[in-house]
Coordinates of C-alpha atoms in Angstrom, one line a residue:
M20 CA -27.7 127.3 -71.3
D21 CA -29.2 126.1 -67.6
K22 CA -25.8 125.5 -65.6
T23 CA -27.1 123.7 -62.6
N24 CA -25.2 121.3 -60.2
N25 CA -26.9 118.3 -61.5
R26 CA -26.3 119.3 -64.9
L27 CA -22.4 120.1 -64.5
Q28 CA -22.0 116.7 -62.7
E29 CA -23.9 114.8 -65.6
I30 CA -21.5 115.8 -68.0
F31 CA -18.4 115.9 -66.0
N32 CA -19.6 112.0 -65.5
R33 CA -20.2 111.6 -69.3
Y34 CA -17.0 112.9 -70.3
A35 CA -15.2 110.9 -68.0
D36 CA -17.1 107.6 -69.4
K37 CA -16.3 109.0 -73.3
M38 CA -20.2 109.3 -73.7
A39 CA -20.0 112.5 -74.2
S40 CA -21.3 114.1 -77.6
E41 CA -19.6 117.3 -79.0
E42 CA -22.1 119.8 -77.8
E43 CA -22.0 118.2 -74.3
K44 CA -17.8 118.4 -74.4
N45 CA -18.3 122.2 -75.3
E46 CA -20.8 122.7 -72.6
L47 CA -18.0 121.1 -69.9
W48 CA -15.8 123.4 -71.5
D49 CA -18.0 126.3 -71.0
Y50 CA -18.4 125.2 -67.3
I51 CA -14.7 124.8 -66.9
N52 CA -13.9 128.2 -68.3
D53 CA -16.1 130.1 -65.8
P54 CA -14.6 130.9 -62.4
V55 CA -18.1 131.2 -61.1
F56 CA -18.4 127.3 -61.3
A57 CA -14.6 126.6 -60.2
N58 CA -15.6 125.4 -56.6
E59 CA -18.2 122.8 -58.1
I60 CA -15.5 121.5 -60.4
D61 CA -13.1 121.1 -57.7
A62 CA -15.8 119.6 -55.6
L63 CA -16.6 116.8 -57.9
I64 CA -13.2 115.4 -57.5
G65 CA -12.4 116.9 -54.0
N66 CA -15.5 115.5 -52.4
D67 CA -15.4 112.1 -53.9
Y68 CA -11.6 112.0 -52.7
E69 CA -13.3 111.5 -49.0
R70 CA -15.3 108.7 -50.1
I71 CA -13.5 105.0 -50.4
H72 CA -15.7 103.0 -52.7
E73 CA -19.2 103.3 -54.5
E74 CA -20.4 106.6 -54.2
K75 CA -23.0 108.9 -56.2
G76 CA -20.7 111.1 -58.6
I77 CA -17.8 109.2 -59.7
N78 CA -16.8 105.7 -59.8
D79 CA -13.7 103.7 -59.6
Q80 CA -14.2 103.1 -63.5
Q81 CA -14.8 106.6 -64.0
R82 CA -11.8 107.8 -62.0
N83 CA -9.8 105.6 -64.4
V84 CA -11.1 106.8 -67.7
L85 CA -10.8 110.5 -66.5
L86 CA -7.3 110.1 -65.3
K87 CA -6.4 108.6 -68.7
N88 CA -8.1 111.3 -70.4
V89 CA -6.6 114.1 -68.2
F90 CA -2.9 112.8 -69.1
K91 CA -3.5 113.5 -72.6
Q92 CA -3.8 117.2 -71.4
T93 CA -5.5 118.6 -74.8
T94 CA -8.8 117.7 -76.1
H95 CA -10.5 119.7 -79.3
A96 CA -13.2 121.8 -78.5
K97 CA -15.2 124.3 -80.6
G98 CA -12.7 123.6 -83.7
K99 CA -9.3 124.6 -81.5
T100 CA -7.1 122.3 -79.7
R101 CA -7.5 123.5 -75.6
T102 CA -4.9 122.8 -73.2
L103 CA -6.9 121.3 -70.2
W104 CA -7.7 123.4 -67.5
P105 CA -4.3 123.4 -64.9
R106 CA -6.0 123.1 -61.6
L107 CA -8.4 120.0 -63.2
I108 CA -5.4 118.8 -64.1
A109 CA -3.9 119.3 -60.6
A110 CA -6.8 117.8 -59.4
A111 CA -6.7 114.5 -61.4
S112 CA -3.4 113.5 -62.0
I113 CA -2.8 111.7 -59.0
V114 CA 0.4 109.7 -59.7
L115 CA 2.1 106.8 -58.9
I116 CA 4.9 107.0 -56.6
S117 CA 7.4 104.3 -54.7
G118 CA 4.8 101.9 -55.9
I119 CA 1.7 103.5 -53.9
T120 CA -1.5 103.0 -55.9
F121 CA -3.7 106.7 -55.1
Y122 CA -7.1 107.6 -55.3
F123 CA -8.2 107.2 -59.1
Y124 CA -7.0 103.9 -58.9
Q125 CA -8.9 101.1 -56.8
T126 CA -7.2 100.1 -53.6
D127 CA -7.0 97.0 -51.6
Q128 CA -9.6 97.5 -49.1
K129 CA -7.5 95.5 -46.5
N130 CA -5.0 98.3 -46.4
Q131 CA -7.5 100.8 -45.8
Q132 CA -7.1 103.2 -42.9
Q133 CA -10.4 104.2 -41.8
T134 CA -10.4 106.1 -38.4
V135 CA -13.0 107.7 -36.8
Y136 CA -11.3 110.9 -35.1
Q137 CA -12.5 111.6 -31.8
Q138 CA -10.8 115.4 -32.2
D139 CA -10.4 117.4 -35.0
V140 CA -8.2 120.6 -35.9
S141 CA -9.6 123.6 -37.5
P142 CA -8.0 125.0 -40.4
G143 CA -5.5 128.1 -40.2
R144 CA -7.2 131.7 -40.7
N145 CA -6.8 135.0 -42.2
R146 CA -5.1 137.3 -39.5
A147 CA -2.1 138.8 -38.7
T148 CA -0.1 141.1 -36.6
L149 CA 1.2 144.5 -37.9
T150 CA 4.3 146.5 -36.0
L151 CA 4.4 150.2 -36.7
A152 CA 8.2 151.5 -37.1
N153 CA 7.1 153.3 -33.5
G154 CA 7.0 149.8 -31.8
E155 CA 3.2 149.6 -31.9
T156 CA 1.4 146.1 -32.4
I157 CA -1.9 145.9 -34.2
S158 CA -4.0 142.8 -34.5
I159 CA -5.3 142.8 -37.9
T160 CA -7.6 140.3 -36.7
D161 CA -9.6 142.8 -34.1
A162 CA -8.6 146.1 -36.1
N163 CA -12.3 147.6 -37.5
T164 CA -12.6 147.8 -41.3
G165 CA -11.0 151.2 -42.5
N166 CA -8.3 153.2 -41.3
I167 CA -5.7 151.6 -39.4
A168 CA -3.2 154.2 -39.1
S169 CA -1.2 156.8 -40.7
Q170 CA 2.9 157.2 -41.2
S171 CA 5.8 158.7 -43.7
G172 CA 3.3 159.9 -45.9
V173 CA 1.1 157.1 -46.2
R174 CA -2.4 155.8 -44.8
I175 CA -2.7 151.9 -43.5
S176 CA -6.3 150.5 -44.1
K177 CA -7.9 147.3 -43.7
T178 CA -10.3 146.0 -46.2
A179 CA -13.5 144.1 -45.6
D180 CA -11.9 140.6 -46.5
G181 CA -8.9 141.5 -43.9
Q182 CA -6.3 142.7 -46.7
I183 CA -3.8 145.4 -45.4
V184 CA -3.7 148.5 -47.8
Y185 CA -1.0 151.1 -47.9
E186 CA -2.2 154.3 -49.8
I187 CA 0.2 157.0 -50.8
I188 CA -1.5 160.4 -49.2
S189 CA 1.7 162.6 -49.7
H190 CA 4.5 162.0 -51.9
K191 CA 6.9 164.2 -49.3
S192 CA 9.9 161.9 -48.1
G193 CA 11.0 161.5 -44.5
K194 CA 13.3 159.1 -42.9
T195 CA 12.5 156.0 -44.1
A196 CA 10.5 153.8 -41.3
F197 CA 10.2 150.0 -41.6
N198 CA 6.7 148.2 -40.6
T199 CA 6.6 144.3 -39.6
L200 CA 4.1 142.0 -40.8
T201 CA 4.0 138.5 -38.5
T202 CA 1.7 135.5 -39.3
A203 CA 2.3 133.0 -36.5
R204 CA 1.1 129.1 -37.3
G205 CA -2.6 128.9 -38.7
E206 CA -2.3 132.2 -39.9
Q207 CA -2.1 134.0 -43.5
T208 CA -2.9 137.4 -44.9
R209 CA -2.7 139.3 -48.0
L210 CA -0.6 143.3 -48.0
R211 CA -0.9 145.8 -50.2
L212 CA 1.9 147.8 -50.3
P213 CA 2.6 151.6 -51.5
D214 CA 3.7 150.8 -54.9
G215 CA 0.6 148.9 -55.4
S216 CA 2.4 145.7 -55.4
L217 CA 0.4 142.7 -53.6
V218 CA 1.6 140.1 -51.4
Y219 CA 0.2 137.0 -50.0
L220 CA 2.1 135.9 -46.9
N221 CA 2.1 132.5 -45.5
A222 CA 1.8 131.1 -42.2
A223 CA 4.5 131.5 -39.6
S224 CA 6.4 134.0 -41.9
V225 CA 7.5 137.5 -41.2
L226 CA 7.9 140.3 -43.6
K227 CA 10.0 143.9 -43.1
Y228 CA 9.0 146.7 -45.4
P229 CA 9.8 150.4 -45.7
T230 CA 6.4 152.2 -44.9
S231 CA 7.2 154.4 -48.3
F232 CA 9.0 153.7 -51.0
A233 CA 9.5 157.7 -52.1
G234 CA 13.0 158.7 -51.8
L235 CA 14.5 155.3 -52.0
K236 CA 16.8 153.4 -55.0
N237 CA 15.0 150.6 -54.7
R238 CA 11.9 148.8 -52.9
P239 CA 13.8 146.5 -50.3
V240 CA 11.7 144.1 -47.9
E241 CA 12.7 141.4 -45.7
L242 CA 11.4 137.8 -45.6
S243 CA 11.3 135.1 -43.2
G244 CA 8.6 132.5 -44.1
E245 CA 7.0 132.1 -47.1
A246 CA 5.2 134.6 -49.5
Y247 CA 4.0 135.0 -53.2
F248 CA 4.7 138.3 -54.8
E249 CA 2.9 140.3 -57.6
I250 CA 5.0 143.0 -57.9
S251 CA 4.4 146.3 -60.2
K252 CA 6.4 147.3 -62.3
D253 CA 9.0 150.1 -62.3
K254 CA 12.2 150.3 -64.0
T255 CA 13.8 152.8 -62.2
H256 CA 13.4 151.3 -58.7
P257 CA 14.0 147.2 -58.3
F258 CA 12.1 145.2 -56.2
I259 CA 14.2 143.5 -53.8
V260 CA 13.2 140.1 -51.6
S261 CA 16.2 139.7 -48.9
S262 CA 15.7 135.8 -47.5
G263 CA 18.7 135.1 -45.5
K264 CA 21.8 134.4 -47.7
Q265 CA 19.5 135.0 -50.9
E266 CA 18.5 138.3 -52.7
V267 CA 15.8 138.6 -55.2
E268 CA 16.3 141.6 -57.7
V269 CA 12.8 142.1 -59.8
L270 CA 11.5 144.9 -61.9
G271 CA 7.7 143.6 -61.9
T272 CA 6.6 139.7 -62.3
H273 CA 5.0 137.2 -60.2
F274 CA 7.0 135.2 -58.1
N275 CA 7.0 132.6 -54.5
V276 CA 9.8 132.4 -52.4
N277 CA 9.9 129.9 -49.7
A278 CA 12.8 130.4 -46.7
Y279 CA 11.4 128.7 -43.8
G280 CA 14.1 128.3 -41.4
D281 CA 13.1 124.2 -40.7
E282 CA 13.5 123.7 -44.3
T283 CA 17.1 122.8 -46.0
T284 CA 16.6 124.8 -48.7
V285 CA 15.2 128.2 -49.9
K286 CA 13.0 127.9 -53.2
T287 CA 11.9 130.5 -55.7
T288 CA 9.8 129.8 -58.4
L289 CA 8.9 132.3 -60.9
L290 CA 5.3 132.6 -62.5
E291 CA 6.1 134.8 -65.0
G292 CA 8.5 138.0 -66.0
S293 CA 11.8 137.4 -65.0
I294 CA 14.0 137.5 -61.7
R295 CA 17.7 137.7 -60.8
L296 CA 18.8 135.7 -57.8
S297 CA 21.9 136.0 -55.7
T298 CA 24.1 134.6 -53.1
N299 CA 27.7 134.9 -52.1
G300 CA 28.4 136.9 -55.2
H301 CA 26.9 134.5 -57.5
S302 CA 23.6 135.0 -59.5
E303 CA 21.4 133.3 -61.9
I304 CA 18.3 134.7 -64.0
L305 CA 15.0 132.8 -63.5
K306 CA 12.7 131.8 -66.3
P307 CA 8.8 131.4 -65.8
N308 CA 8.4 128.0 -64.5
E309 CA 11.5 127.5 -63.1
Q310 CA 12.6 127.3 -59.3
A311 CA 15.9 127.9 -58.1
M312 CA 16.9 125.7 -54.7
L313 CA 19.5 127.4 -52.7
A314 CA 21.3 125.0 -50.3
N315 CA 24.9 125.2 -49.0
D316 CA 25.6 128.1 -51.0
Q317 CA 24.5 126.6 -54.2
I318 CA 21.9 127.6 -56.8
N319 CA 20.2 124.7 -58.7
I320 CA 17.4 125.6 -61.2
S321 CA 14.7 123.3 -62.7
K322 CA 11.7 123.4 -64.5
V323 CA 8.6 122.8 -62.2
D324 CA 4.7 123.5 -62.0
P325 CA 4.5 126.3 -60.6
D326 CA 0.8 125.4 -59.2
E327 CA 2.2 123.4 -57.0
A328 CA 4.9 126.2 -55.4
V329 CA 1.6 128.7 -55.2
A330 CA -1.4 126.1 -53.9
W331 CA -1.2 127.4 -50.8
K332 CA -1.9 131.1 -52.1
N333 CA -5.5 129.5 -53.5
N334 CA -6.3 127.9 -50.0
E335 CA -5.3 124.6 -51.6
F336 CA -2.7 121.8 -50.7
L337 CA -1.0 120.2 -53.7
F338 CA 1.2 117.6 -52.9
R339 CA 3.1 116.1 -55.9
N340 CA 6.9 116.3 -55.6
D341 CA 7.6 116.8 -51.9
D342 CA 8.6 114.1 -49.8
F343 CA 6.4 113.2 -46.6
K344 CA 8.3 115.1 -43.6
T345 CA 8.3 118.4 -46.3
N346 CA 4.4 117.9 -46.6
M347 CA 3.8 117.4 -42.9
R348 CA 5.4 120.7 -42.1
K349 CA 3.3 122.2 -44.3
I350 CA 0.6 120.9 -42.7
A351 CA 1.9 121.7 -39.2
R352 CA 2.0 125.0 -39.7
W353 CA -1.4 125.6 -41.2
Y354 CA -3.2 123.7 -38.3
D355 CA -0.9 125.0 -35.8
I356 CA -0.1 121.2 -34.5
E357 CA 3.1 119.2 -33.2
V358 CA 4.0 116.4 -35.2
I359 CA 5.5 113.4 -33.2
Y360 CA 6.9 110.3 -35.0
E361 CA 6.6 107.2 -33.5
A362 CA 9.1 104.3 -34.1
N363 CA 7.4 102.6 -37.1
A364 CA 6.4 106.1 -38.5
P365 CA 7.4 105.6 -42.6
E366 CA 10.6 107.3 -43.7
N367 CA 10.7 107.2 -47.1
F368 CA 7.1 107.7 -48.3
R369 CA 6.1 110.0 -51.0
F370 CA 2.4 110.7 -52.5
G371 CA 0.3 112.7 -54.4
G372 CA -3.1 114.5 -53.7
F373 CA -5.1 117.6 -53.9
L374 CA -7.4 119.2 -51.0
S375 CA -8.6 122.4 -50.1
R376 CA -7.1 124.0 -46.8
T377 CA -10.3 125.2 -45.7
R378 CA -11.1 121.8 -44.6
N379 CA -9.9 120.3 -40.9
L380 CA -7.3 118.4 -40.1
S381 CA -8.9 114.9 -40.2
A382 CA -10.1 115.4 -44.0
V383 CA -6.3 115.6 -45.0
L384 CA -5.2 112.9 -42.6
R385 CA -7.8 110.9 -44.3
L386 CA -6.5 111.9 -47.3
M387 CA -3.1 110.5 -46.5
E388 CA -4.3 107.5 -44.8
K389 CA -6.1 105.8 -47.8
T390 CA -2.5 105.2 -49.4
G391 CA -2.6 102.2 -46.5
A392 CA 1.3 103.6 -45.7
V393 CA 0.7 106.0 -42.7
H394 CA -1.8 106.0 -40.1
F395 CA -2.2 109.1 -37.3
R396 CA -3.3 109.9 -34.1
I397 CA -4.6 113.3 -32.9
E398 CA -4.7 114.3 -29.2
G399 CA -5.1 117.8 -28.5
K400 CA -2.7 119.9 -30.5
K401 CA -0.3 116.8 -30.9
L402 CA -0.2 114.7 -34.2
Y403 CA 1.0 111.4 -33.5
V404 CA 2.3 109.1 -36.9
S405 CA 2.5 105.8 -37.4
K406 CA 2.5 102.9 -39.9

């Protein structure tokens, strides 16, 4: 099959218009299930977000049809009932919140903000600072690919794509030493711990961890900010994440912890496996697709879509349930900007949207301005918000 961008767009539009044959539906599923075409699928929707009306690609009528189809969440292809690709659902399922009509619905042109930004801000980058146990600091961005340092029977190296890897070179256990990995605002990084666990560290975050887990009863780390963990299984050595008053204990699983100091709650979201969350002598067990919110020493657990919690790890903004100012704090951390709310700035504004975090700040702002409920002005590294 000749999988070209033109063909993908053609069958995508035919499916949206309910004109696709069974063969074309099967062909579309081949694209959706092939990670090679993930960016093209995203672009069909994401690029259209930056248009207001009448573009090549998906028109307003097609958007409405696609949205209705997406909310069905299943379709029949190749004789089987399949759940729609989660990222396609996330991108297309733009919801009506507080009476605001968003993107896939035609909006009133009079309420459209069509700002031309004279200044813009570039997105964050893969970079971080590593502080060794002896106090030496290493800029991961400036460090050459290959070996960075060796300590406590572990070799620390940097891969070609910027990942930091700890590799055991000796199983002799000595005095436990701790390293600290720090990302500033506008930075993110990945870390492979000596037990093989993988950690994604979001902007404005700090992770403190032993240089080696050899000789330790458990695998303890301390987190301030946000991180996504893929923990290697070890039934005899629990992996423990401490963040403020909260402690998460796992044996091997995937989860996300949001523990920023400027947020009112600590959010822990489980993707697979199980974790035990404890605070002040009280503990709860989380199951997949559950999120624990810790506030005022109380743990509240609810069912969630984990895609929203880990969108940042996939270099995406996925705004769905959070309020306006919570979303603005996410944006401020990633673009390293100061947000200033003017007197008439919206207070209870909620919205939904999907966009790549690799875009400049102006692309994100236009996404929100199309609701007609908010307006932005960029002055250097300051972002002014008004109605």
